[in-house]
Amino acid sequence: MGTVMTSASHHVPATLQWRDDELHLLDQTRLPLQIHIERQDDAQQVWQSIRQLKVRGAPAIGVAAAYGLCVAMRPHQALGLPEFRETLRQNAQYLNTARPTAVNLAWALQRMLAVAAAHAAVDSADLYARLVAEARRIHAEDTAICAGIGQHGVDLIRPGMGVLTHCNAGALATTGLGTATAPMYLAHQRGTRFKVFADETRPLLQGARLTAWELQSAGLDVTLITDNMAASMMASGQVQLVIVGTDRVTANGDVVNKIGTLGVAVLAQHFGVPFYVACPSSTIDAATASGDQVEIEERTPDEVTGFGDTRTAPQAMPVRNPAFDVTPHALVRGLITEHGIIKAPFDEGLRRVARTADDASRTA
């Protein structure tokens, strides 16, 4: 089959890097006009970077949080082990408050705390080194998960297809090929000719600023459309497949993803277009029964009342700005995981994939 891609393109900078015992993040709020790499110096800065969407996308948030905990604990290596562990717990609790909806944030922090609890370290410096090693494992796993999703999803994309995606579940949302974009990158590598339609994704334009930019940079055939064009594109037969990412998949298969995903799923069902969700095992929330139990992040009104620097709404206008919505599992054709495509009934398949992923992480 040849070499399998693990990164999107040399034109797309890495979402994050850990080098010289430091965390460096690509500031995605400045894309596509400016590429700015920012060193993270303390837990407060990492918290702000996650909150302000400098780093975003559930998998990338998880990796950034793991490394962010290392940043927070780096100055405390001279503490006694009990004090070090308590400081670690406090910093993990703090970082976990940055954003409430994406499950990877809490998942990665819990993995870091589990390592601290499981190992009888010699001293705090030794425990710090173990934390860095675990963060590196989480990072490597994410890259591998993206490649696995790509391999299992690539055959969904056939020559001449139009593939619609929403928001950014690409290389910029992960540390690899992306989730929803991974099958696209591998299909492109195979030489399959197809067209991607990227929803701009209001109000923060992750589709326009990020997905369209990274796919274009990697040489894919991508066309940007506004969110309210999706129905027309499906009605005219230009879209034969939808692949989106997800920030959380609950035990029954409900999908929590960027606001607007539900609308795309409803349209896809109406027009008979298969709707697939790229779902890393780290995004499965087996502890939450269904999507209606998930806390949906509500963001500030200014994201909606203006476009760029220009205000577009009347002063004192009431605003709703939920960042995510819930797509019922009945609208989902399949969940593309690194261990295969899960079809209904989703609860059984999700349990199986979660168990496989847990076994793999324990033996790594």
Short mmCIF file of C-alpha atoms in Angstrom, two decimals:
data_model
loop_
_atom_site.label_atom_id
_atom_site.label_comp_id
_atom_site.label_asym_id
_atom_site.label_seq_id
_atom_site.Cartn_x
_atom_site.Cartn_y
_atom_site.Cartn_z
CA MET A 1 0.00 0.00 0.00
CA GLY A 2 3.01 2.29 0.38
CA THR A 3 3.78 4.85 3.05
CA VAL A 4 0.80 6.03 5.08
CA MET A 5 0.66 9.75 5.76
CA THR A 6 0.81 10.79 9.42
CA SER A 7 0.84 14.56 8.87
CA ALA A 8 -1.18 16.67 6.48
CA SER A 9 1.49 18.63 4.67
CA HIS A 10 4.74 20.41 5.19
CA HIS A 11 2.78 23.57 4.40
CA VAL A 12 0.59 23.16 7.52
CA PRO A 13 2.48 23.92 10.75
CA ALA A 14 2.17 21.59 13.73
CA THR A 15 -0.71 22.37 16.08
CA LEU A 16 1.63 22.01 19.05
CA GLN A 17 5.17 20.93 19.86
CA TRP A 18 6.98 19.83 23.01
CA ARG A 19 10.64 20.68 22.67
CA ASP A 20 13.40 21.54 25.13
CA ASP A 21 10.97 20.84 27.99
CA GLU A 22 8.63 23.57 26.72
CA LEU A 23 5.17 23.63 25.14
CA HIS A 24 4.73 25.66 21.96
CA LEU A 25 1.25 26.23 20.49
CA LEU A 26 0.21 27.48 17.08
CA ASP A 27 -2.14 30.42 17.74
CA GLN A 28 -5.10 29.42 15.57
CA THR A 29 -6.98 32.67 16.25
CA ARG A 30 -4.53 34.39 13.87
CA LEU A 31 -4.94 31.95 10.99
CA PRO A 32 -4.92 32.04 8.02
CA LEU A 33 -3.35 35.50 7.81
CA GLN A 34 -0.55 34.99 10.31
CA ILE A 35 1.38 31.96 11.57
CA HIS A 36 2.39 32.64 15.16
CA ILE A 37 3.91 30.04 17.50
CA GLU A 38 3.53 30.91 21.18
CA ARG A 39 5.50 29.39 24.05
CA GLN A 40 3.37 28.49 27.07
CA ASP A 41 5.02 29.54 30.32
CA ASP A 42 2.51 28.58 33.02
CA ALA A 43 -0.85 26.94 33.71
CA GLN A 44 -2.73 30.22 33.44
CA GLN A 45 -1.43 30.79 29.92
CA VAL A 46 -2.34 27.25 28.85
CA TRP A 47 -5.82 27.73 30.35
CA GLN A 48 -6.25 30.97 28.40
CA SER A 49 -4.96 29.39 25.19
CA ILE A 50 -7.58 26.62 25.45
CA ARG A 51 -10.35 29.02 26.48
CA GLN A 52 -9.55 31.55 23.74
CA LEU A 53 -9.35 28.81 21.07
CA LYS A 54 -5.68 29.40 20.32
CA VAL A 55 -5.61 25.61 20.50
CA ARG A 56 -8.91 23.92 19.71
CA GLY A 57 -10.38 20.66 18.51
CA ALA A 58 -11.04 17.95 21.08
CA PRO A 59 -7.95 15.79 20.40
CA ALA A 60 -5.55 18.76 20.31
CA ILE A 61 -7.07 20.15 23.51
CA GLY A 62 -6.40 16.83 25.23
CA VAL A 63 -2.75 16.74 24.16
CA ALA A 64 -2.28 20.42 25.04
CA ALA A 65 -3.78 19.84 28.49
CA ALA A 66 -1.43 16.91 29.17
CA TYR A 67 1.60 18.98 28.23
CA GLY A 68 0.06 21.98 30.01
CA LEU A 69 0.07 20.02 33.24
CA CYS A 70 3.79 19.41 32.70
CA VAL A 71 4.29 23.16 32.17
CA ALA A 72 2.44 23.80 35.43
CA MET A 73 4.54 21.28 37.37
CA ARG A 74 7.95 22.04 35.88
CA PRO A 75 8.83 24.68 38.55
CA HIS A 76 7.80 22.40 41.44
CA GLN A 77 10.24 19.51 41.01
CA ALA A 78 12.01 20.36 44.29
CA LEU A 79 8.83 19.86 46.34
CA GLY A 80 8.33 16.79 48.48
CA LEU A 81 6.24 14.11 46.80
CA PRO A 82 3.05 14.73 48.83
CA GLU A 83 3.16 18.47 48.09
CA PHE A 84 3.99 17.80 44.43
CA ARG A 85 1.02 15.45 44.05
CA GLU A 86 -1.35 17.93 45.71
CA THR A 87 -0.12 20.76 43.49
CA LEU A 88 -0.58 18.46 40.49
CA ARG A 89 -4.15 17.72 41.51
CA GLN A 90 -4.94 21.43 41.91
CA ASN A 91 -3.48 22.32 38.51
CA ALA A 92 -5.35 19.50 36.80
CA GLN A 93 -8.59 20.68 38.41
CA TYR A 94 -7.87 24.22 37.23
CA LEU A 95 -7.01 23.27 33.62
CA ASN A 96 -10.16 21.14 33.43
CA THR A 97 -12.30 24.29 33.81
CA ALA A 98 -11.00 25.84 30.58
CA ARG A 99 -13.80 24.40 28.40
CA PRO A 100 -16.69 22.16 29.53
CA THR A 101 -17.90 20.28 26.45
CA ALA A 102 -14.97 18.46 24.79
CA VAL A 103 -14.40 15.22 26.70
CA ASN A 104 -10.71 14.91 25.76
CA LEU A 105 -9.72 17.66 28.19
CA ALA A 106 -10.83 15.76 31.30
CA TRP A 107 -9.77 12.43 29.76
CA ALA A 108 -6.16 13.52 29.25
CA LEU A 109 -5.89 15.14 32.68
CA GLN A 110 -7.28 12.00 34.35
CA ARG A 111 -4.67 9.91 32.55
CA MET A 112 -1.92 12.18 33.86
CA LEU A 113 -3.26 11.97 37.41
CA ALA A 114 -3.54 8.19 37.14
CA VAL A 115 0.15 7.95 36.24
CA ALA A 116 1.05 10.08 39.27
CA ALA A 117 -1.04 7.85 41.51
CA ALA A 118 0.22 4.56 40.10
CA HIS A 119 3.96 5.05 40.28
CA ALA A 120 6.14 5.00 43.39
CA ALA A 121 8.46 7.75 42.18
CA VAL A 122 11.87 8.31 43.75
CA ASP A 123 11.23 12.03 44.08
CA SER A 124 9.25 14.85 42.46
CA ALA A 125 11.74 15.25 39.61
CA ASP A 126 11.30 11.56 38.81
CA LEU A 127 7.52 11.92 38.89
CA TYR A 128 7.73 14.98 36.64
CA ALA A 129 9.71 12.94 34.12
CA ARG A 130 7.00 10.24 34.22
CA LEU A 131 4.35 12.90 33.56
CA VAL A 132 6.26 14.18 30.53
CA ALA A 133 6.56 10.61 29.25
CA GLU A 134 2.80 10.09 29.62
CA ALA A 135 2.05 13.36 27.81
CA ARG A 136 4.31 12.20 24.99
CA ARG A 137 2.39 8.90 24.86
CA ILE A 138 -0.93 10.75 24.63
CA HIS A 139 0.56 12.86 21.84
CA ALA A 140 1.84 9.83 19.90
CA GLU A 141 -1.47 7.99 20.37
CA ASP A 142 -3.39 10.93 18.92
CA THR A 143 -1.21 10.96 15.82
CA ALA A 144 -1.71 7.21 15.40
CA ILE A 145 -5.47 7.47 16.01
CA CYS A 146 -5.78 9.99 13.19
CA ALA A 147 -3.96 7.63 10.82
CA GLY A 148 -6.24 4.77 11.89
CA ILE A 149 -9.38 6.81 11.26
CA GLY A 150 -8.02 7.69 7.84
CA GLN A 151 -7.35 4.05 6.95
CA HIS A 152 -10.82 2.92 8.03
CA GLY A 153 -12.62 5.83 6.37
CA VAL A 154 -10.73 6.26 3.11
CA ASP A 155 -12.83 3.76 1.15
CA LEU A 156 -15.94 5.86 1.80
CA ILE A 157 -14.54 8.44 -0.61
CA ARG A 158 -14.97 7.40 -4.23
CA PRO A 159 -13.87 9.11 -7.46
CA GLY A 160 -15.98 12.11 -8.46
CA MET A 161 -17.60 12.53 -5.04
CA GLY A 162 -18.42 15.78 -3.32
CA VAL A 163 -17.64 15.52 0.38
CA LEU A 164 -19.05 18.08 2.82
CA THR A 165 -17.46 18.83 6.17
CA HIS A 166 -18.35 21.26 8.94
CA CYS A 167 -16.08 23.24 11.28
CA ASN A 168 -12.47 22.02 11.54
CA ALA A 169 -11.80 18.41 12.41
CA GLY A 170 -8.55 18.56 10.49
CA ALA A 171 -4.84 18.51 11.18
CA LEU A 172 -5.26 21.76 13.10
CA ALA A 173 -7.68 20.10 15.52
CA THR A 174 -5.32 17.21 16.25
CA THR A 175 -1.63 16.38 16.17
CA GLY A 176 -1.91 14.24 13.03
CA LEU A 177 -4.02 13.99 9.89
CA GLY A 178 -7.12 15.20 11.66
CA THR A 179 -10.21 13.11 12.24
CA ALA A 180 -12.82 14.02 9.60
CA THR A 181 -10.08 15.07 7.19
CA ALA A 182 -7.91 11.96 7.65
CA PRO A 183 -9.87 9.91 5.06
CA MET A 184 -9.67 12.90 2.72
CA TYR A 185 -5.90 13.21 3.03
CA LEU A 186 -5.41 9.48 2.42
CA ALA A 187 -7.82 9.47 -0.55
CA HIS A 188 -5.88 12.41 -2.00
CA GLN A 189 -2.62 10.50 -1.44
CA ARG A 190 -4.10 7.53 -3.34
CA GLY A 191 -4.84 9.79 -6.30
CA THR A 192 -8.65 9.69 -5.90
CA ARG A 193 -10.16 12.75 -7.53
CA PHE A 194 -12.93 14.28 -5.39
CA LYS A 195 -14.09 17.68 -4.20
CA VAL A 196 -14.40 18.89 -0.61
CA PHE A 197 -17.01 21.47 0.37
CA ALA A 198 -16.11 23.24 3.62
CA ASP A 199 -18.85 25.02 5.57
CA GLU A 200 -17.50 28.37 6.78
CA THR A 201 -18.90 27.58 10.28
CA ARG A 202 -20.21 30.74 11.88
CA PRO A 203 -19.65 32.49 14.16
CA LEU A 204 -15.88 31.87 14.43
CA LEU A 205 -15.33 30.66 10.85
CA GLN A 206 -13.26 27.57 11.66
CA GLY A 207 -14.25 26.15 8.28
CA ALA A 208 -13.14 29.23 6.36
CA ARG A 209 -10.08 30.15 8.41
CA LEU A 210 -8.81 26.65 9.20
CA THR A 211 -10.29 23.77 7.17
CA ALA A 212 -10.27 25.54 3.81
CA TRP A 213 -6.76 26.86 4.48
CA GLU A 214 -5.21 23.56 5.56
CA LEU A 215 -6.83 21.51 2.77
CA GLN A 216 -5.81 24.06 0.15
CA SER A 217 -2.27 24.11 1.58
CA ALA A 218 -2.12 20.32 1.28
CA GLY A 219 -3.22 20.44 -2.37
CA LEU A 220 -6.78 19.13 -2.03
CA ASP A 221 -9.64 20.35 -4.23
CA VAL A 222 -11.63 22.37 -1.67
CA THR A 223 -14.46 24.86 -2.14
CA LEU A 224 -15.65 27.14 0.66
CA ILE A 225 -19.40 27.62 1.14
CA THR A 226 -21.47 29.49 3.69
CA ASP A 227 -23.33 27.38 6.23
CA ASN A 228 -26.70 28.13 4.67
CA MET A 229 -25.59 26.81 1.27
CA ALA A 230 -25.33 23.18 2.43
CA ALA A 231 -28.98 22.37 1.63
CA SER A 232 -28.69 23.78 -1.87
CA MET A 233 -25.48 21.86 -2.55
CA MET A 234 -27.14 18.60 -1.47
CA ALA A 235 -30.34 19.34 -3.40
CA SER A 236 -28.36 19.91 -6.60
CA GLY A 237 -26.52 16.60 -6.22
CA GLN A 238 -23.08 18.06 -5.61
CA VAL A 239 -22.62 16.36 -2.22
CA GLN A 240 -22.61 12.56 -1.92
CA LEU A 241 -21.00 12.19 1.51
CA VAL A 242 -20.72 14.12 4.80
CA ILE A 243 -17.87 13.54 7.25
CA VAL A 244 -17.65 15.66 10.40
CA GLY A 245 -15.67 15.38 13.62
CA THR A 246 -16.93 15.34 17.18
CA ASP A 247 -16.04 16.71 20.60
CA ARG A 248 -17.93 13.98 22.46
CA VAL A 249 -19.91 10.85 21.62
CA THR A 250 -22.14 9.63 24.42
CA ALA A 251 -22.82 6.00 25.29
CA ASN A 252 -25.85 5.75 22.98
CA GLY A 253 -24.04 7.26 19.96
CA ASP A 254 -25.32 10.85 20.20
CA VAL A 255 -22.76 13.24 18.72
CA VAL A 256 -21.80 16.53 20.37
CA ASN A 257 -20.04 18.71 17.82
CA LYS A 258 -19.71 22.28 16.61
CA ILE A 259 -22.96 24.23 16.40
CA GLY A 260 -24.55 23.65 13.01
CA THR A 261 -23.67 19.96 12.82
CA LEU A 262 -27.24 18.99 13.73
CA GLY A 263 -28.58 21.02 10.82
CA VAL A 264 -26.19 19.32 8.41
CA ALA A 265 -27.26 15.90 9.71
CA VAL A 266 -30.95 16.69 9.27
CA LEU A 267 -30.30 17.89 5.72
CA ALA A 268 -28.24 14.81 4.93
CA GLN A 269 -31.06 12.52 6.05
CA HIS A 270 -33.60 14.45 3.98
CA PHE A 271 -31.49 14.27 0.82
CA GLY A 272 -30.29 10.70 1.38
CA VAL A 273 -26.65 11.67 1.84
CA PRO A 274 -24.66 9.36 4.19
CA PHE A 275 -23.62 11.23 7.35
CA TYR A 276 -20.48 9.89 9.03
CA VAL A 277 -18.71 11.07 12.17
CA ALA A 278 -14.96 10.65 12.70
CA CYS A 279 -14.74 9.55 16.33
CA PRO A 280 -11.40 8.93 18.07
CA SER A 281 -11.69 6.50 20.96
CA SER A 282 -10.54 9.30 23.28
CA THR A 283 -13.75 11.19 22.46
CA ILE A 284 -16.10 8.39 23.55
CA ASP A 285 -17.88 9.35 26.78
CA ALA A 286 -19.17 6.03 28.06
CA ALA A 287 -20.15 7.58 31.40
CA THR A 288 -22.81 9.85 29.84
CA ALA A 289 -25.90 8.05 28.60
CA SER A 290 -27.09 10.52 25.95
CA GLY A 291 -26.43 13.91 24.43
CA ASP A 292 -29.12 15.72 26.40
CA GLN A 293 -27.01 15.22 29.54
CA VAL A 294 -23.98 17.10 28.17
CA GLU A 295 -23.22 20.64 29.32
CA ILE A 296 -23.11 22.83 26.22
CA GLU A 297 -20.63 25.70 26.36
CA GLU A 298 -22.24 29.13 25.84
CA ARG A 299 -19.77 31.67 24.53
CA THR A 300 -19.75 35.48 24.59
CA PRO A 301 -22.25 37.59 22.59
CA ASP A 302 -19.55 39.55 20.76
CA GLU A 303 -18.77 36.48 18.62
CA VAL A 304 -22.25 36.81 17.10
CA THR A 305 -22.89 40.56 17.10
CA GLY A 306 -20.05 41.35 14.74
CA PHE A 307 -18.15 40.07 11.73
CA GLY A 308 -14.46 40.67 12.15
CA ASP A 309 -14.06 44.16 13.56
CA THR A 310 -17.41 45.34 12.20
CA ARG A 311 -20.50 45.28 14.39
CA THR A 312 -23.46 43.82 12.51
CA ALA A 313 -26.16 43.76 15.21
CA PRO A 314 -27.97 46.55 17.07
CA GLN A 315 -26.58 47.61 20.42
CA ALA A 316 -27.94 45.78 23.48
CA MET A 317 -29.28 42.96 21.28
CA PRO A 318 -29.88 39.72 23.27
CA VAL A 319 -27.76 36.88 21.86
CA ARG A 320 -27.59 33.10 22.13
CA ASN A 321 -24.21 31.60 21.35
CA PRO A 322 -23.99 27.87 22.14
CA ALA A 323 -20.71 26.54 20.77
CA PHE A 324 -22.01 22.99 20.19
CA ASP A 325 -25.17 21.05 19.39
CA VAL A 326 -26.25 17.43 19.77
CA THR A 327 -26.92 15.24 16.73
CA PRO A 328 -29.11 12.24 17.69
CA HIS A 329 -27.55 8.89 16.84
CA ALA A 330 -30.49 8.05 14.59
CA LEU A 331 -29.14 10.56 12.05
CA VAL A 332 -25.65 9.01 11.98
CA ARG A 333 -24.78 6.41 9.33
CA GLY A 334 -21.56 5.40 11.05
CA LEU A 335 -18.84 6.40 13.51
CA ILE A 336 -15.35 6.13 11.99
CA THR A 337 -12.92 5.12 14.74
CA GLU A 338 -9.28 4.05 14.63
CA HIS A 339 -10.55 0.49 15.26
CA GLY A 340 -13.12 0.42 12.45
CA ILE A 341 -16.50 1.89 11.50
CA ILE A 342 -19.24 1.45 14.09
CA LYS A 343 -22.79 1.06 12.79
CA ALA A 344 -26.04 0.94 14.79
CA PRO A 345 -26.62 -0.20 17.47
CA PHE A 346 -23.90 2.21 18.51
CA ASP A 347 -23.81 1.43 22.23
CA GLU A 348 -22.38 -2.06 21.68
CA GLY A 349 -19.74 -0.88 19.21
CA LEU A 350 -18.71 2.07 21.36
CA ARG A 351 -18.19 -0.19 24.38
CA ARG A 352 -16.06 -2.53 22.28
CA VAL A 353 -13.89 0.27 20.89
CA ALA A 354 -13.48 1.90 24.31
CA ARG A 355 -12.33 -1.44 25.79
CA THR A 356 -9.88 -1.99 22.93
CA ALA A 357 -8.45 1.51 23.35
CA ASP A 358 -8.10 1.08 27.13
CA ASP A 359 -6.29 -2.23 26.66
CA ALA A 360 -3.95 -0.65 24.12
CA SER A 361 -3.08 2.30 26.38
CA ARG A 362 -2.38 -0.01 29.34
CA THR A 363 0.02 -2.17 27.33
CA ALA A 364 1.75 0.77 25.61
#
